[in-house]
PDB file of C-alpha atoms in Angstrom:
ATOM      1  CA  MET A   1      21.676  -5.338   2.686  1.00 38.00           C
ATOM      2  CA  TRP A   2      18.692  -3.063   3.135  1.00 44.00           C
ATOM      3  CA  ALA A   3      17.579  -4.568   6.447  1.00 39.00           C
ATOM      4  CA  ARG A   4      19.732  -2.773   8.940  1.00 36.00           C
ATOM      5  CA  GLY A   5      21.854  -4.600  11.488  1.00 36.00           C
ATOM      6  CA  PRO A   6      20.669  -7.194  14.000  1.00 35.00           C
ATOM      7  CA  ARG A   7      19.004  -6.216  17.225  1.00 36.00           C
ATOM      8  CA  THR A   8      21.152  -6.385  20.336  1.00 36.00           C
ATOM      9  CA  PRO A   9      19.599  -6.124  23.813  1.00 36.00           C
ATOM     10  CA  GLY A  10      21.187  -3.603  26.110  1.00 36.00           C
ATOM     11  CA  GLY A  11      22.299  -1.292  23.335  1.00 41.00           C
ATOM     12  CA  THR A  12      21.395   1.766  25.368  1.00 38.00           C
ATOM     13  CA  ALA A  13      22.608   0.755  28.799  1.00 36.00           C
ATOM     14  CA  SER A  14      24.741   3.859  29.227  1.00 38.00           C
ATOM     15  CA  ARG A  15      22.715   7.082  29.084  1.00 41.00           C
ATOM     16  CA  PRO A  16      24.670  10.083  30.265  1.00 41.00           C
ATOM     17  CA  ALA A  17      23.081  13.430  30.876  1.00 42.00           C
ATOM     18  CA  GLY A  18      23.468  16.288  28.426  1.00 48.00           C
ATOM     19  CA  ARG A  19      22.198  16.422  24.857  1.00 48.00           C
ATOM     20  CA  TYR A  20      20.732  12.911  25.107  1.00 46.00           C
ATOM     21  CA  SER A  21      18.483  13.964  27.971  1.00 45.00           C
ATOM     22  CA  ALA A  22      17.521  17.196  26.233  1.00 46.00           C
ATOM     23  CA  ALA A  23      16.606  15.344  23.034  1.00 50.00           C
ATOM     24  CA  MET A  24      14.022  13.251  24.837  1.00 44.00           C
ATOM     25  CA  SER A  25      11.669  16.255  24.812  1.00 42.00           C
ATOM     26  CA  ALA A  26      11.938  16.645  21.029  1.00 48.00           C
ATOM     27  CA  ALA A  27       8.836  14.619  20.085  1.00 50.00           C
ATOM     28  CA  ASP A  28       6.996  17.863  19.291  1.00 54.00           C
ATOM     29  CA  ALA A  29       9.723  19.073  16.905  1.00 58.00           C
ATOM     30  CA  PRO A  30       8.630  20.313  13.443  1.00 63.00           C
ATOM     31  CA  VAL A  31       8.090  17.601  10.852  1.00 86.00           C
ATOM     32  CA  ALA A  32      11.300  16.401   9.257  1.00 91.00           C
ATOM     33  CA  GLU A  33      12.066  16.348   5.555  1.00 95.00           C
ATOM     34  CA  ALA A  34      14.409  13.371   5.855  1.00 97.00           C
ATOM     35  CA  LEU A  35      14.963  10.279   7.976  1.00 97.00           C
ATOM     36  CA  LEU A  36      18.548   9.103   8.460  1.00 97.00           C
ATOM     37  CA  LEU A  37      18.814   5.468   9.542  1.00 96.00           C
ATOM     38  CA  ALA A  38      21.387   5.080  12.320  1.00 94.00           C
ATOM     39  CA  ALA A  39      19.979   2.376  14.615  1.00 94.00           C
ATOM     40  CA  GLY A  40      21.865  -0.755  13.548  1.00 87.00           C
ATOM     41  CA  ARG A  41      24.375  -2.691  15.638  1.00 85.00           C
ATOM     42  CA  GLY A  42      27.062  -3.002  12.965  1.00 71.00           C
ATOM     43  CA  GLU A  43      27.755  -6.608  13.905  1.00 75.00           C
ATOM     44  CA  ARG A  44      30.145  -7.291  11.012  1.00 80.00           C
ATOM     45  CA  LEU A  45      32.279  -4.301  12.004  1.00 70.00           C
ATOM     46  CA  ARG A  46      32.951  -5.525  15.526  1.00 81.00           C
ATOM     47  CA  PRO A  47      35.019  -4.796  17.552  1.00 81.00           C
ATOM     48  CA  LEU A  48      35.021  -1.285  16.045  1.00 71.00           C
ATOM     49  CA  THR A  49      31.322  -0.926  16.814  1.00 75.00           C
ATOM     50  CA  ASP A  50      31.448  -2.331  20.342  1.00 86.00           C
ATOM     51  CA  HIS A  51      31.927   1.175  21.708  1.00 88.00           C
ATOM     52  CA  CYS A  52      31.024   3.383  18.732  1.00 87.00           C
ATOM     53  CA  PRO A  53      27.857   3.338  16.600  1.00 90.00           C
ATOM     54  CA  LYS A  54      28.706   2.429  13.021  1.00 92.00           C
ATOM     55  CA  PRO A  55      27.446   5.768  11.602  1.00 93.00           C
ATOM     56  CA  LEU A  56      29.920   7.613  13.847  1.00 93.00           C
ATOM     57  CA  LEU A  57      32.984   5.659  12.711  1.00 90.00           C
ATOM     58  CA  PRO A  58      35.496   8.109  11.226  1.00 90.00           C
ATOM     59  CA  VAL A  59      35.730   8.058   7.429  1.00 92.00           C
ATOM     60  CA  ARG A  60      38.133  10.397   5.676  1.00 90.00           C
ATOM     61  CA  GLY A  61      38.274  12.813   8.554  1.00 88.00           C
ATOM     62  CA  ARG A  62      34.663  12.928   9.750  1.00 91.00           C
ATOM     63  CA  PRO A  63      31.954  10.610  11.112  1.00 92.00           C
ATOM     64  CA  LEU A  64      30.512   8.455   8.344  1.00 93.00           C
ATOM     65  CA  MET A  65      26.959   9.773   8.662  1.00 94.00           C
ATOM     66  CA  GLU A  66      28.125  13.380   8.371  1.00 94.00           C
ATOM     67  CA  TRP A  67      28.883  12.852   4.676  1.00 94.00           C
ATOM     68  CA  THR A  68      25.186  12.179   4.048  1.00 96.00           C
ATOM     69  CA  LEU A  69      24.086  15.015   6.328  1.00 95.00           C
ATOM     70  CA  ALA A  70      26.360  17.428   4.469  1.00 93.00           C
ATOM     71  CA  ALA A  71      24.817  16.333   1.152  1.00 95.00           C
ATOM     72  CA  MET A  72      21.336  16.920   2.593  1.00 95.00           C
ATOM     73  CA  GLU A  73      22.309  20.383   3.800  1.00 93.00           C
ATOM     74  CA  ARG A  74      23.720  21.350   0.376  1.00 92.00           C
ATOM     75  CA  ALA A  75      20.403  20.352  -1.220  1.00 94.00           C
ATOM     76  CA  GLY A  76      18.397  22.635   1.059  1.00 92.00           C
ATOM     77  CA  ILE A  77      17.097  20.079   3.555  1.00 94.00           C
ATOM     78  CA  ARG A  78      16.842  21.704   6.961  1.00 92.00           C
ATOM     79  CA  ARG A  79      15.148  19.227   9.349  1.00 94.00           C
ATOM     80  CA  VAL A  80      16.449  15.682   9.745  1.00 95.00           C
ATOM     81  CA  LEU A  81      15.040  12.946  11.975  1.00 96.00           C
ATOM     82  CA  ILE A  82      17.640  10.366  13.019  1.00 95.00           C
ATOM     83  CA  ASN A  83      16.570   6.958  14.282  1.00 95.00           C
ATOM     84  CA  THR A  84      18.862   5.423  16.895  1.00 94.00           C
ATOM     85  CA  ALA A  85      19.204   2.285  19.008  1.00 92.00           C
ATOM     86  CA  TRP A  86      22.688   0.862  19.532  1.00 90.00           C
ATOM     87  CA  LEU A  87      24.715   3.288  21.709  1.00 91.00           C
ATOM     88  CA  GLU A  88      22.162   5.899  20.739  1.00 88.00           C
ATOM     89  CA  HIS A  89      23.295   8.403  23.349  1.00 90.00           C
ATOM     90  CA  ARG A  90      26.572   8.714  21.435  1.00 91.00           C
ATOM     91  CA  ILE A  91      24.762   9.937  18.319  1.00 91.00           C
ATOM     92  CA  VAL A  92      22.429  12.283  20.184  1.00 90.00           C
ATOM     93  CA  ASP A  93      25.262  13.726  22.234  1.00 88.00           C
ATOM     94  CA  HIS A  94      27.382  14.234  19.124  1.00 86.00           C
ATOM     95  CA  PHE A  95      24.776  16.174  17.140  1.00 85.00           C
ATOM     96  CA  GLY A  96      22.273  17.505  19.692  1.00 77.00           C
ATOM     97  CA  PRO A  97      19.307  19.517  18.349  1.00 76.00           C
ATOM     98  CA  HIS A  98      21.348  21.697  15.993  1.00 68.00           C
ATOM     99  CA  ALA A  99      24.466  21.198  13.905  1.00 60.00           C
ATOM    100  CA  LEU A 100      27.603  22.772  15.307  1.00 56.00           C
ATOM    101  CA  SER A 101      29.940  22.607  12.304  1.00 60.00           C
ATOM    102  CA  ASP A 102      29.952  25.248   9.566  1.00 61.00           C
ATOM    103  CA  GLU A 103      29.144  22.697   6.852  1.00 66.00           C
ATOM    104  CA  LEU A 104      26.088  21.339   8.712  1.00 69.00           C
ATOM    105  CA  GLY A 105      25.092  24.624  10.322  1.00 74.00           C
ATOM    106  CA  ALA A 106      21.697  24.942   8.617  1.00 81.00           C
ATOM    107  CA  LEU A 107      20.472  21.557   9.878  1.00 88.00           C
ATOM    108  CA  SER A 108      18.337  20.844  12.918  1.00 90.00           C
ATOM    109  CA  PHE A 109      17.914  17.356  14.315  1.00 91.00           C
ATOM    110  CA  SER A 110      15.324  15.323  16.164  1.00 92.00           C
ATOM    111  CA  TYR A 111      15.556  11.674  17.189  1.00 94.00           C
ATOM    112  CA  SER A 112      13.512   8.508  17.137  1.00 94.00           C
ATOM    113  CA  THR A 113      15.068   6.598  20.032  1.00 93.00           C
ATOM    114  CA  GLU A 114      14.201   2.975  19.333  1.00 94.00           C
ATOM    115  CA  GLY A 115      16.699   1.735  21.902  1.00 92.00           C
ATOM    116  CA  ARG A 116      15.163   3.711  24.727  1.00 91.00           C
ATOM    117  CA  ASP A 117      11.606   2.977  23.646  1.00 93.00           C
ATOM    118  CA  PHE A 118      11.860  -0.691  22.624  1.00 94.00           C
ATOM    119  CA  GLY A 119      15.254  -1.992  23.688  1.00 92.00           C
ATOM    120  CA  GLY A 120      16.671  -2.285  20.176  1.00 93.00           C
ATOM    121  CA  ALA A 121      16.380  -1.403  16.504  1.00 93.00           C
ATOM    122  CA  LEU A 122      13.046  -1.952  14.734  1.00 95.00           C
ATOM    123  CA  GLU A 123      14.615  -2.744  11.323  1.00 95.00           C
ATOM    124  CA  THR A 124      14.011  -0.424   8.405  1.00 96.00           C
ATOM    125  CA  LEU A 125      10.227  -0.639   7.918  1.00 97.00           C
ATOM    126  CA  GLY A 126       9.560  -0.728  11.658  1.00 97.00           C
ATOM    127  CA  GLY A 127      11.782   2.303  12.100  1.00 96.00           C
ATOM    128  CA  VAL A 128      10.126   4.286   9.311  1.00 97.00           C
ATOM    129  CA  CYS A 129       6.660   3.525  10.702  1.00 97.00           C
ATOM    130  CA  ARG A 130       7.822   4.567  14.167  1.00 96.00           C
ATOM    131  CA  ALA A 131       9.020   7.898  12.759  1.00 96.00           C
ATOM    132  CA  LEU A 132       6.097   8.428  10.359  1.00 96.00           C
ATOM    133  CA  PRO A 133       4.024  10.933  12.411  1.00 95.00           C
ATOM    134  CA  ARG A 134       7.100  13.169  12.557  1.00 95.00           C
ATOM    135  CA  LEU A 135       7.871  13.076   8.839  1.00 96.00           C
ATOM    136  CA  ALA A 136       6.631  15.268   5.990  1.00 95.00           C
ATOM    137  CA  PRO A 137       4.037  13.877   3.539  1.00 96.00           C
ATOM    138  CA  VAL A 138       6.919  13.171   1.130  1.00 97.00           C
ATOM    139  CA  PHE A 139      10.274  12.485   2.749  1.00 97.00           C
ATOM    140  CA  TRP A 140      13.775  11.225   2.064  1.00 98.00           C
ATOM    141  CA  VAL A 141      15.258   8.125   3.685  1.00 98.00           C
ATOM    142  CA  ALA A 142      18.978   7.377   3.651  1.00 97.00           C
ATOM    143  CA  ALA A 143      21.270   5.089   5.613  1.00 95.00           C
ATOM    144  CA  GLY A 144      23.868   6.526   7.953  1.00 93.00           C
ATOM    145  CA  ASP A 145      26.301   3.712   7.138  1.00 93.00           C
ATOM    146  CA  VAL A 146      26.483   4.329   3.386  1.00 94.00           C
ATOM    147  CA  TYR A 147      29.122   6.608   1.876  1.00 94.00           C
ATOM    148  CA  ALA A 148      27.824   8.623  -1.090  1.00 95.00           C
ATOM    149  CA  PRO A 149      29.252  12.099  -0.480  1.00 94.00           C
ATOM    150  CA  ALA A 150      28.279  13.636  -3.825  1.00 96.00           C
ATOM    151  CA  PHE A 151      24.699  12.355  -3.937  1.00 97.00           C
ATOM    152  CA  HIS A 152      22.230  15.108  -4.804  1.00 96.00           C
ATOM    153  CA  PHE A 153      19.045  15.098  -2.735  1.00 97.00           C
ATOM    154  CA  ASP A 154      17.286  16.801  -5.611  1.00 95.00           C
ATOM    155  CA  PRO A 155      14.363  19.061  -4.594  1.00 95.00           C
ATOM    156  CA  GLN A 156      12.895  18.634  -8.092  1.00 95.00           C
ATOM    157  CA  ALA A 157      12.749  14.868  -7.612  1.00 96.00           C
ATOM    158  CA  ARG A 158      10.679  15.485  -4.501  1.00 95.00           C
ATOM    159  CA  GLU A 159       8.335  17.796  -6.402  1.00 94.00           C
ATOM    160  CA  ARG A 160       7.885  15.203  -9.141  1.00 95.00           C
ATOM    161  CA  LEU A 161       6.892  12.600  -6.564  1.00 96.00           C
ATOM    162  CA  VAL A 162       4.468  15.049  -4.933  1.00 94.00           C
ATOM    163  CA  GLY A 163       2.775  15.704  -8.273  1.00 92.00           C
ATOM    164  CA  GLY A 164       2.759  12.134  -9.577  1.00 92.00           C
ATOM    165  CA  GLU A 165       1.161   8.777  -8.855  1.00 93.00           C
ATOM    166  CA  ASP A 166       4.197   6.876  -7.613  1.00 97.00           C
ATOM    167  CA  LEU A 167       4.510   5.875  -3.987  1.00 98.00           C
ATOM    168  CA  ALA A 168       8.300   6.010  -3.960  1.00 98.00           C
ATOM    169  CA  HIS A 169      11.373   6.785  -6.017  1.00 98.00           C
ATOM    170  CA  LEU A 170      14.491   4.700  -5.386  1.00 98.00           C
ATOM    171  CA  TRP A 171      18.082   5.277  -6.394  1.00 98.00           C
ATOM    172  CA  LEU A 172      19.834   2.131  -7.592  1.00 98.00           C
ATOM    173  CA  VAL A 173      23.572   1.671  -8.086  1.00 97.00           C
ATOM    174  CA  PRO A 174      25.766  -0.696 -10.115  1.00 96.00           C
ATOM    175  CA  ASN A 175      26.164  -3.941  -8.212  1.00 95.00           C
ATOM    176  CA  PRO A 176      29.138  -3.976  -5.836  1.00 91.00           C
ATOM    177  CA  PRO A 177      31.307  -7.117  -5.644  1.00 89.00           C
ATOM    178  CA  GLN A 178      29.616  -8.321  -2.442  1.00 86.00           C
ATOM    179  CA  HIS A 179      26.133  -8.103  -4.004  1.00 91.00           C
ATOM    180  CA  PRO A 180      26.458  -9.247  -7.637  1.00 91.00           C
ATOM    181  CA  GLY A 181      22.822 -10.267  -8.035  1.00 92.00           C
ATOM    182  CA  GLY A 182      21.377  -6.843  -7.270  1.00 94.00           C
ATOM    183  CA  ASP A 183      17.933  -6.131  -5.836  1.00 96.00           C
ATOM    184  CA  PHE A 184      15.790  -4.735  -8.656  1.00 97.00           C
ATOM    185  CA  ALA A 185      15.762  -4.124 -12.379  1.00 96.00           C
ATOM    186  CA  LEU A 186      15.484  -0.592 -13.727  1.00 94.00           C
ATOM    187  CA  ASP A 187      13.253  -0.386 -16.815  1.00 93.00           C
ATOM    188  CA  GLY A 188      13.528   3.219 -17.933  1.00 93.00           C
ATOM    189  CA  ASP A 189      12.302   5.068 -14.859  1.00 94.00           C
ATOM    190  CA  ARG A 190      10.394   2.029 -13.511  1.00 96.00           C
ATOM    191  CA  VAL A 191      11.678  -0.184 -10.706  1.00 97.00           C
ATOM    192  CA  ARG A 192      10.826  -3.830 -11.447  1.00 97.00           C
ATOM    193  CA  ASN A 193      11.222  -6.944  -9.379  1.00 97.00           C
ATOM    194  CA  ASP A 194      12.278  -8.932 -12.445  1.00 95.00           C
ATOM    195  CA  GLY A 195      14.334  -8.191 -15.514  1.00 93.00           C
ATOM    196  CA  GLU A 196      17.863  -7.328 -16.553  1.00 90.00           C
ATOM    197  CA  PRO A 197      20.211  -5.754 -15.810  1.00 90.00           C
ATOM    198  CA  ARG A 198      19.894  -6.090 -12.065  1.00 94.00           C
ATOM    199  CA  ARG A 199      20.897  -3.174  -9.868  1.00 97.00           C
ATOM    200  CA  THR A 200      21.473  -2.718  -6.144  1.00 97.00           C
ATOM    201  CA  PHE A 201      19.250  -0.528  -3.996  1.00 97.00           C
ATOM    202  CA  SER A 202      21.438   2.290  -2.671  1.00 97.00           C
ATOM    203  CA  THR A 203      19.247   2.691   0.482  1.00 96.00           C
ATOM    204  CA  ILE A 204      18.447   6.241  -0.691  1.00 98.00           C
ATOM    205  CA  GLY A 205      14.824   6.896  -1.568  1.00 98.00           C
ATOM    206  CA  LEU A 206      11.935   9.327  -1.595  1.00 98.00           C
ATOM    207  CA  TYR A 207       8.650   8.093  -0.129  1.00 98.00           C
ATOM    208  CA  ARG A 208       5.047   9.139   0.159  1.00 96.00           C
ATOM    209  CA  ARG A 209       3.456   8.532   3.516  1.00 96.00           C
ATOM    210  CA  GLU A 210       0.682   6.594   1.754  1.00 96.00           C
ATOM    211  CA  LEU A 211       3.093   3.725   1.129  1.00 98.00           C
ATOM    212  CA  PHE A 212       3.248   3.105   4.882  1.00 97.00           C
ATOM    213  CA  GLY A 213      -0.508   2.721   5.349  1.00 95.00           C
ATOM    214  CA  PRO A 214      -3.237   0.350   4.071  1.00 94.00           C
ATOM    215  CA  PRO A 215      -3.343  -1.505   1.755  1.00 95.00           C
ATOM    216  CA  TRP A 216       0.440  -1.576   1.515  1.00 97.00           C
ATOM    217  CA  CYS A 217       1.444  -1.671   5.156  1.00 97.00           C
ATOM    218  CA  ASP A 218      -0.520  -2.721   8.248  1.00 95.00           C
ATOM    219  CA  ILE A 219       1.806  -1.292  10.912  1.00 96.00           C
ATOM    220  CA  PRO A 220       0.023   1.646  12.586  1.00 95.00           C
ATOM    221  CA  PRO A 221       1.645   5.082  12.216  1.00 92.00           C
ATOM    222  CA  GLY A 222       4.020   5.578  15.100  1.00 95.00           C
ATOM    223  CA  ASN A 223       4.446   1.794  15.464  1.00 96.00           C
ATOM    224  CA  PRO A 224       3.334   1.900  19.107  1.00 96.00           C
ATOM    225  CA  GLN A 225       3.935  -1.820  19.615  1.00 95.00           C
ATOM    226  CA  GLY A 226       7.493  -1.634  18.323  1.00 96.00           C
ATOM    227  CA  ILE A 227       6.971  -4.120  15.482  1.00 96.00           C
ATOM    228  CA  ARG A 228      10.250  -5.118  13.837  1.00 97.00           C
ATOM    229  CA  ALA A 229       9.963  -5.461  10.076  1.00 97.00           C
ATOM    230  CA  PRO A 230      12.218  -5.165   6.994  1.00 96.00           C
ATOM    231  CA  LEU A 231      11.468  -2.776   4.148  1.00 97.00           C
ATOM    232  CA  ALA A 232      12.173  -5.109   1.208  1.00 96.00           C
ATOM    233  CA  PRO A 233       8.800  -6.966   1.085  1.00 97.00           C
ATOM    234  CA  LEU A 234       6.877  -3.680   1.063  1.00 98.00           C
ATOM    235  CA  LEU A 235       8.978  -2.290  -1.789  1.00 98.00           C
ATOM    236  CA  ARG A 236       8.515  -5.471  -3.784  1.00 97.00           C
ATOM    237  CA  ARG A 237       4.724  -5.301  -3.427  1.00 97.00           C
ATOM    238  CA  ALA A 238       4.642  -1.693  -4.606  1.00 97.00           C
ATOM    239  CA  ALA A 239       7.081  -2.424  -7.448  1.00 97.00           C
ATOM    240  CA  ALA A 240       4.900  -5.327  -8.591  1.00 97.00           C
ATOM    241  CA  ALA A 241       1.991  -2.875  -8.798  1.00 97.00           C
ATOM    242  CA  GLY A 242       4.043  -0.456 -10.906  1.00 96.00           C
ATOM    243  CA  ARG A 243       4.052   2.239  -8.235  1.00 97.00           C
ATOM    244  CA  ILE A 244       7.797   2.771  -7.747  1.00 98.00           C
ATOM    245  CA  GLY A 245      10.008   4.906  -9.938  1.00 97.00           C
ATOM    246  CA  GLY A 246      13.766   4.813  -9.995  1.00 97.00           C
ATOM    247  CA  SER A 247      17.023   6.345 -11.137  1.00 97.00           C
ATOM    248  CA  LEU A 248      20.562   5.017 -11.505  1.00 97.00           C
ATOM    249  CA  TRP A 249      23.246   6.672  -9.362  1.00 96.00           C
ATOM    250  CA  THR A 250      26.741   6.166 -10.788  1.00 96.00           C
ATOM    251  CA  GLY A 251      28.663   8.410  -8.409  1.00 95.00           C
ATOM    252  CA  GLU A 252      30.828   7.170  -5.550  1.00 94.00           C
ATOM    253  CA  TRP A 253      28.876   4.815  -3.295  1.00 95.00           C
ATOM    254  CA  VAL A 254      30.091   2.368  -0.658  1.00 91.00           C
ATOM    255  CA  ASP A 255      28.054   0.239   1.733  1.00 89.00           C
ATOM    256  CA  VAL A 256      30.456   0.365   4.687  1.00 88.00           C
ATOM    257  CA  GLY A 257      29.568  -3.037   6.094  1.00 79.00           C
ATOM    258  CA  THR A 258      32.885  -4.748   6.841  1.00 83.00           C
ATOM    259  CA  PRO A 259      36.343  -3.793   8.145  1.00 80.00           C
ATOM    260  CA  GLY A 260      37.784  -4.458   4.691  1.00 79.00           C
ATOM    261  CA  ARG A 261      35.426  -2.036   2.968  1.00 87.00           C
ATOM    262  CA  LEU A 262      36.043   0.560   5.659  1.00 83.00           C
ATOM    263  CA  ALA A 263      39.814   0.232   5.300  1.00 82.00           C
ATOM    264  CA  ALA A 264      39.623   0.433   1.501  1.00 84.00           C
ATOM    265  CA  LEU A 265      37.486   3.537   1.741  1.00 82.00           C
ATOM    266  CA  GLN A 266      39.959   5.202   4.096  1.00 85.00           C
ATOM    267  CA  THR A 267      42.854   4.598   1.732  1.00 79.00           C
ATOM    268  CA  GLY A 268      40.992   5.380  -1.475  1.00 73.00           C
ATOM    269  CA  ALA A 269      41.377   1.824  -2.745  1.00 54.00           C
ATOM    270  CA  ASP A 270      38.647  -0.009  -4.610  1.00 55.00           C
ATOM    271  CA  ALA A 271      36.054  -0.681  -1.834  1.00 51.00           C
TER     272      ALA A 271
END
């Protein structure tokens, strides 16, 4: 579930003028404190995603990804980089360079346009490496298609990672029905590949830039060749070396991956 949706050629065929065009000059924007993943096709949510990017699907009165952006803004994050591919002009045109709503008003946005640059999404690791030169030395990553409205992007957690030896800190959640086997074990504050009980990776994490360079990762910063790669193998290597910390998040969390989960979320039923 951590590898974002499949790549679909032609995902950026329609590119109207306006904010999308203006955002193309944003490569020199200040470094971002967070990367929000919004490039996936949302194949399992078709036909809803045929004409709307999954992170923009309305959930309880607002676009899905806005719930995460609002949580970032409450925590004091001010600069967010959003990666895009499928129907990416819709996301750029919706948000532009600065938030327009009162709740998101302190946020500024820049974009990593994988669709324009490479014809499709680069998967999670490829997308992070593409964005890396524009990210802070320690940065948040979250998925735009996950609903966790009360999550706290804790500034103190960031400071602990800055001052420690870990390469990342991941937030795990109790296993949802569609993923009963989990992804990792949480041993105190250590993320392990093996052990019990198993937990599911929430997609929310803090990362040091060092994790995305040698010896852990061989994709060059900026990913100029557009290499497509999932994040899971890299996290497993670092976890095996004891370099990933973790916490358990027990607040509301839904991976909005199917029409059924979306409908349950809208009605407040068990998603």
